[in-house]
XYZ file of C-alpha atoms in Angstrom:
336
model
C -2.573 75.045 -10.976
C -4.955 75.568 -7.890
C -2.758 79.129 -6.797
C -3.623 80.170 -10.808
C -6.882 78.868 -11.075
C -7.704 81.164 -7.275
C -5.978 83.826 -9.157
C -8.618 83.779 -12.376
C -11.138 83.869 -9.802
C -10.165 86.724 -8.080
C -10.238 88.811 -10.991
C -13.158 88.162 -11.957
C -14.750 89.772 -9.143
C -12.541 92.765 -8.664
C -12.926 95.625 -11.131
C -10.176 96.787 -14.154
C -9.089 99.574 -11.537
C -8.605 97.606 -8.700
C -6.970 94.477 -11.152
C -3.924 96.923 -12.713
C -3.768 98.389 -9.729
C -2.450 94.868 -8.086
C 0.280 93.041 -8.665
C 0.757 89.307 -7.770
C 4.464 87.516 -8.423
C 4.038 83.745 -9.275
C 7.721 83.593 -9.246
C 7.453 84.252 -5.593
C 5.015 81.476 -5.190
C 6.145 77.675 -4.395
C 4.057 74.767 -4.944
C 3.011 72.614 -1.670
C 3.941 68.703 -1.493
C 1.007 66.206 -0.970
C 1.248 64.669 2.719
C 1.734 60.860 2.296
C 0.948 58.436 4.484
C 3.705 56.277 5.964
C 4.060 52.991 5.276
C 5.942 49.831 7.126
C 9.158 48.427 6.106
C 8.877 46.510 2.782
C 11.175 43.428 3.105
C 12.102 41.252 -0.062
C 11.833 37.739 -0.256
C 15.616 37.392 0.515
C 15.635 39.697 3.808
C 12.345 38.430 5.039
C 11.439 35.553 7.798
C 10.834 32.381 6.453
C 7.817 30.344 7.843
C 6.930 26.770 7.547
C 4.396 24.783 8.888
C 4.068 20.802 8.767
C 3.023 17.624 9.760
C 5.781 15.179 10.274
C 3.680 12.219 11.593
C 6.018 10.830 13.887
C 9.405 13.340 14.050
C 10.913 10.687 15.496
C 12.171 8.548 12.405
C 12.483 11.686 10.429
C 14.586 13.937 12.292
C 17.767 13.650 9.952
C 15.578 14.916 6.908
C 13.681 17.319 9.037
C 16.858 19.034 10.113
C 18.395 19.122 6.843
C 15.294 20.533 4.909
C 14.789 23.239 7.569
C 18.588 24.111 7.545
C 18.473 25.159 4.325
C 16.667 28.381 4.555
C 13.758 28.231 7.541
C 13.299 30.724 9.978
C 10.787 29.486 12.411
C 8.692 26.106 11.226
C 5.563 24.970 13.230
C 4.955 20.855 13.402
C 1.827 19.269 14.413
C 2.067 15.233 14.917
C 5.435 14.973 16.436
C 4.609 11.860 18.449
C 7.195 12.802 20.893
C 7.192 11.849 24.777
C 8.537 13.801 27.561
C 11.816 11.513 27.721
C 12.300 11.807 24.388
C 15.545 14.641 24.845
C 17.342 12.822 22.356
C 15.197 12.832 19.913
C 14.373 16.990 20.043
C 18.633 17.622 20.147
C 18.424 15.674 16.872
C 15.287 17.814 15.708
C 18.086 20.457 16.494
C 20.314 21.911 13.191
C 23.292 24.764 14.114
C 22.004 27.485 15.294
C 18.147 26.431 15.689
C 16.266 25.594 18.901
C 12.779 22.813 19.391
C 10.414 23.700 21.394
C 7.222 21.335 21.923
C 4.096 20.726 23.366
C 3.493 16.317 23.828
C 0.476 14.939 24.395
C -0.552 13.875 28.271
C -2.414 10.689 28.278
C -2.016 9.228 24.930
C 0.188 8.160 22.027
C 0.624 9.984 19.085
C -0.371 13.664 18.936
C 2.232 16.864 19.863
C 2.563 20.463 18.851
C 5.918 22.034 18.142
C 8.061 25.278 16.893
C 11.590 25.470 15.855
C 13.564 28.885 15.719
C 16.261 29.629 14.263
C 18.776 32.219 16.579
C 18.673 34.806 17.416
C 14.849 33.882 17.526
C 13.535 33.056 20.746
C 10.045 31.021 21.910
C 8.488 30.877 25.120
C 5.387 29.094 25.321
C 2.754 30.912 26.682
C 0.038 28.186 27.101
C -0.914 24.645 25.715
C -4.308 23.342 25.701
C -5.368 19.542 24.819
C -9.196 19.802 24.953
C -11.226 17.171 23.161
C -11.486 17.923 19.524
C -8.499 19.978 19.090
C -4.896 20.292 20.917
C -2.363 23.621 20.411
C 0.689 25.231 21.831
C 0.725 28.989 22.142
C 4.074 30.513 21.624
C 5.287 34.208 22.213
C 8.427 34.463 19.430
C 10.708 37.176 20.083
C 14.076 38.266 18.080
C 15.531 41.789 16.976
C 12.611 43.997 15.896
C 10.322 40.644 16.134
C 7.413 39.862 18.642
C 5.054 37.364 17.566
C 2.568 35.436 19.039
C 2.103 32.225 17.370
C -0.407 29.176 18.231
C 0.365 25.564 16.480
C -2.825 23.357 16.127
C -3.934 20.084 15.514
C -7.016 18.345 15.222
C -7.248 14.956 14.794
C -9.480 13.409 12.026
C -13.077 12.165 12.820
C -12.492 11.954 16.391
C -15.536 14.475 17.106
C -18.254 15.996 14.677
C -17.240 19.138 13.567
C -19.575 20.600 15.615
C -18.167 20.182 18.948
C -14.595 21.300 17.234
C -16.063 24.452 15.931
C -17.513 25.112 19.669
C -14.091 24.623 21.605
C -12.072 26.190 18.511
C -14.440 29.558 18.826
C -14.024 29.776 22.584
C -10.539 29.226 21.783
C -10.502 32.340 19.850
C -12.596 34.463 22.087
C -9.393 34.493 24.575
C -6.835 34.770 21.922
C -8.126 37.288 19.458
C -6.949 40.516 21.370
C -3.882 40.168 22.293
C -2.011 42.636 21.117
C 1.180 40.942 19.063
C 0.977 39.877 15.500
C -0.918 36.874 15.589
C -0.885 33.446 13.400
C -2.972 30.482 13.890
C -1.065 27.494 12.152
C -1.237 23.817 11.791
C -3.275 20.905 10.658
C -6.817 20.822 10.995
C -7.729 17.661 9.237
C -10.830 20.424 7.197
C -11.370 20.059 3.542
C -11.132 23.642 3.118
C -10.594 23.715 -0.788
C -13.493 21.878 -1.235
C -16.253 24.358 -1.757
C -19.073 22.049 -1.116
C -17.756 21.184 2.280
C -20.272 21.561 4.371
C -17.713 21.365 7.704
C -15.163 23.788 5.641
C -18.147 26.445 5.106
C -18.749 25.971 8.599
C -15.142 26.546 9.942
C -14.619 29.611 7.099
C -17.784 31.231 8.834
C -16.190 31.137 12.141
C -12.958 32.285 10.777
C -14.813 35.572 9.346
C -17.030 36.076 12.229
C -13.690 36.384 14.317
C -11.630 38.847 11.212
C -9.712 35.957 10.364
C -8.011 35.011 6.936
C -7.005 31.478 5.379
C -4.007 31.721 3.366
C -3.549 28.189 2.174
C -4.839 27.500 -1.462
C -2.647 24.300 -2.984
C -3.038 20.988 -1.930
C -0.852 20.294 1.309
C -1.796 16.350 1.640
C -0.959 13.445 -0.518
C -4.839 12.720 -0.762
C -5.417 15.962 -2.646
C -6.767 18.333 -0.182
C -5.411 21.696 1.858
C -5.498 20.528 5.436
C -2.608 22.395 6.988
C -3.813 26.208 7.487
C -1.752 29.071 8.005
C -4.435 32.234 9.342
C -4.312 35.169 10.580
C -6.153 39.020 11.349
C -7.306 40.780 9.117
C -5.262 43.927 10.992
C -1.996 42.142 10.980
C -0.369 42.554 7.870
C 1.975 39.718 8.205
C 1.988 38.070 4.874
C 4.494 39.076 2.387
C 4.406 36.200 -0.016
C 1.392 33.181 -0.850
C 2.098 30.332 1.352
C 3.793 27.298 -1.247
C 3.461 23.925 -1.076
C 6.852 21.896 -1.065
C 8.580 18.840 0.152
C 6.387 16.006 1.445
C 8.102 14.961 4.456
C 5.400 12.275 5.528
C 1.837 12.290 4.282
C 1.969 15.586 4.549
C 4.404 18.481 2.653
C 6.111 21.778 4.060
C 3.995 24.649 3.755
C 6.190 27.820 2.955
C 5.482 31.628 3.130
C 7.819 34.760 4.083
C 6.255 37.378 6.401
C 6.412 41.089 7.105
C 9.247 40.421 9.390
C 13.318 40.827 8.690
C 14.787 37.382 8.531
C 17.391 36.704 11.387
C 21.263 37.750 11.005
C 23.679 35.285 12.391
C 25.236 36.307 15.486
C 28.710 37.557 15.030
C 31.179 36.243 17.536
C 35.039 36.102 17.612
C 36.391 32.239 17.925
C 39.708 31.665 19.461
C 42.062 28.895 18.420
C 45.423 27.356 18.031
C 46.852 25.176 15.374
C 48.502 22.521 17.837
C 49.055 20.385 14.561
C 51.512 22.470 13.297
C 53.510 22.551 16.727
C 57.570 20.965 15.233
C 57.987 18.664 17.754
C 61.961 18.596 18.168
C 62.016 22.441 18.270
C 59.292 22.507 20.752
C 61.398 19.913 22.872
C 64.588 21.878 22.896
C 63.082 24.891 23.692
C 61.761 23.345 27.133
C 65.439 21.695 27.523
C 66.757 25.419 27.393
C 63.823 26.720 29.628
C 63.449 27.128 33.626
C 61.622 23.515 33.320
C 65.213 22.017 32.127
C 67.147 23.983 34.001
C 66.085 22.914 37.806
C 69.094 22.675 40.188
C 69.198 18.953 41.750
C 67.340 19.068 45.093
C 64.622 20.795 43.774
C 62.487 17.589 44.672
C 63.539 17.809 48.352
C 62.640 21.690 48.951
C 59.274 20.979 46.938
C 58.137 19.796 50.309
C 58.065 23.254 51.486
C 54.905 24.642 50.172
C 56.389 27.518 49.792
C 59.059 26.576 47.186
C 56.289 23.526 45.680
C 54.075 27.176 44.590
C 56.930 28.525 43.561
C 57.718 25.268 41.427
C 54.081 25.373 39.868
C 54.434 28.778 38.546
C 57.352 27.920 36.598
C 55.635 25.071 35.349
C 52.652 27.143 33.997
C 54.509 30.338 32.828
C 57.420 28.504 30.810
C 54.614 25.969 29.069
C 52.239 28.991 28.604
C 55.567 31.171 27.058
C 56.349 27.993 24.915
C 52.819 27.710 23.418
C 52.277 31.051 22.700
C 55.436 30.750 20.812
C 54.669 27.618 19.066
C 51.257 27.495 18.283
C 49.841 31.369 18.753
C 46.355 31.636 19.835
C 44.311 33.005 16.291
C 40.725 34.525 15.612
């Protein structure tokens, strides 16, 4: 349309002679495709990561129905309030389904407290830095998998400790060292702010902060018993991380599972090749005979005697372990 409507144009300003004496073949002509810009991988809801974020006040009594809930489809889950201690190795293994690894942060000096992230392999975390000032303590995680490489920080403040005022001060400083780093970056965890509550004074605080710094709050529904959204997932405005609304779920304590997938592919299981043998299905008499008819039941008498030597005792021992290894192979084959 734009090569005819240049065409009209032209002959408009040329004269009869010049016009027949021109020719111009449209057939010859090809029309030009529109440049588009190139977007990022679009993941569904299936092949996408799975986050979580929660408060489990006190993992410690809850670790069977932690580890069951996140088995079911979680990819990485933050928890705030894990009331764990350093000793407390038992506890994390039991944090632990198949295939998933906890990490944590535990609070120095006093009960109560603790920052945490569970991944789910081939994920990795390694924790970059923890800080336990006093309004607000986090864990800072770098999470790394196939075409993943995140930086994640878990947070939680604890409830009318310190005015809001003093949090909003260490929180902002907080973010003045964090907000240029260069991965993907999500702020996460409970911050005990009434942030669906429009006439918060302290929320409209805390959003202002959050905007001054190109943050977003993704959080809308209700994510404590009470009635109010106090466990936050955020991040920049530049990282387009968030595939799907965070949802509200399962209340594990006071508390629910917050759920959302991101711009990231969910992890693939790790293939590997297990070797076995079915030892139960070994026939016992035929296994027996065979050794009677073998090297093993065939050793001349005085065979005790030159085992002294310790050149005929070596000798001895590989019989031993080539005639039982012959035997089981035959027996009870090794599988995959």
């Amino acid at each position: 349309m734009l090569v005819r409507t240049i065409y009209l144009e032209h002959k408009r300003v040329r004269s009869s002679d010049e016009i027949h004496s021109s020719q111009i073949y449209f057939d010859n002509l090809r029309p030009l495709e529109r440049t588009r810009e190139k977007t990022g991988v679009v993941y569904s809801p299936a092949a996408a990561l799975n986050f979580c974020t929660v408060n489990t006040r006190s993992i410690k009594n809850k670790t069977g129905e932690f580890s069951d809930y996140i088995s079911s489809s979680v990819d990485l889950c933050a928890v705030t309030e894990t009331w764990l201690k350093n000793d407390d190795d038992a506890i994390r293994c039991e944090c632990e389904p198949n295939s998933y690894k906890f990490h944590d942060q535990h609070r120095e000096g006093r009960i109560g407290g603790g920052t945490g992230l569970l991944c789910k392999a081939p994920l990795k975390a390694t924790k970059i830095a923890a800080n336990q000032s006093q309004s607000f303590e986090s864990s800072e995680w770098i999470v790394t998998g196939p075409n993943i490489n995140i930086r994640a920080t878990v947070v939680y403040r604890p409830p009318a400790l310190f005015p809001i005022g003093s949090f909003l001060d260490e929180f902002s400083d907080y973010l003045e060292c964090t907000i240029s780093y260069k991965e993907p970056l999500i702020i996460t965890g409970d911050f005990n702010i009434h942030v669906d509550d429009v006439s918060d004074r302290d929320a409209c605080k805390f959003k202002d902060v959050l905007t001054s710094f190109g943050l977003q709050q993704h959080v809308t529904e209700h994510t404590h018993h009470s009635g109010h959204t106090l466990d936050l997932f955020i991040r920049r405005d530049c990282d387009n991380l968030l595939l799907s609304t965070p949802e509200v779920t399962h209340f594990i304590s006071d508390h629910a599972f917050v759920h959302c997938n991101l711009t990231l592919p969910k992890p693939q299981f790790e293939r590997r090749s297990i070797f076995y043998r079915q030892y139960k299905s070994i026939d016992i008499d035929s296994f027996r005979r065979d050794i009677e008819l073998s090297p093993l039941g065939t050793i001349p008498s005085g065979a005790e005697d030159r085992s002294r030597n310790p050149l005929e005792l070596d000798n001895l021992v590989d019989i031993y372990n080539t005639t039982l290894q012959e035997l089981l192979n035959k027996h009870a084959p090794v599988k995959t």
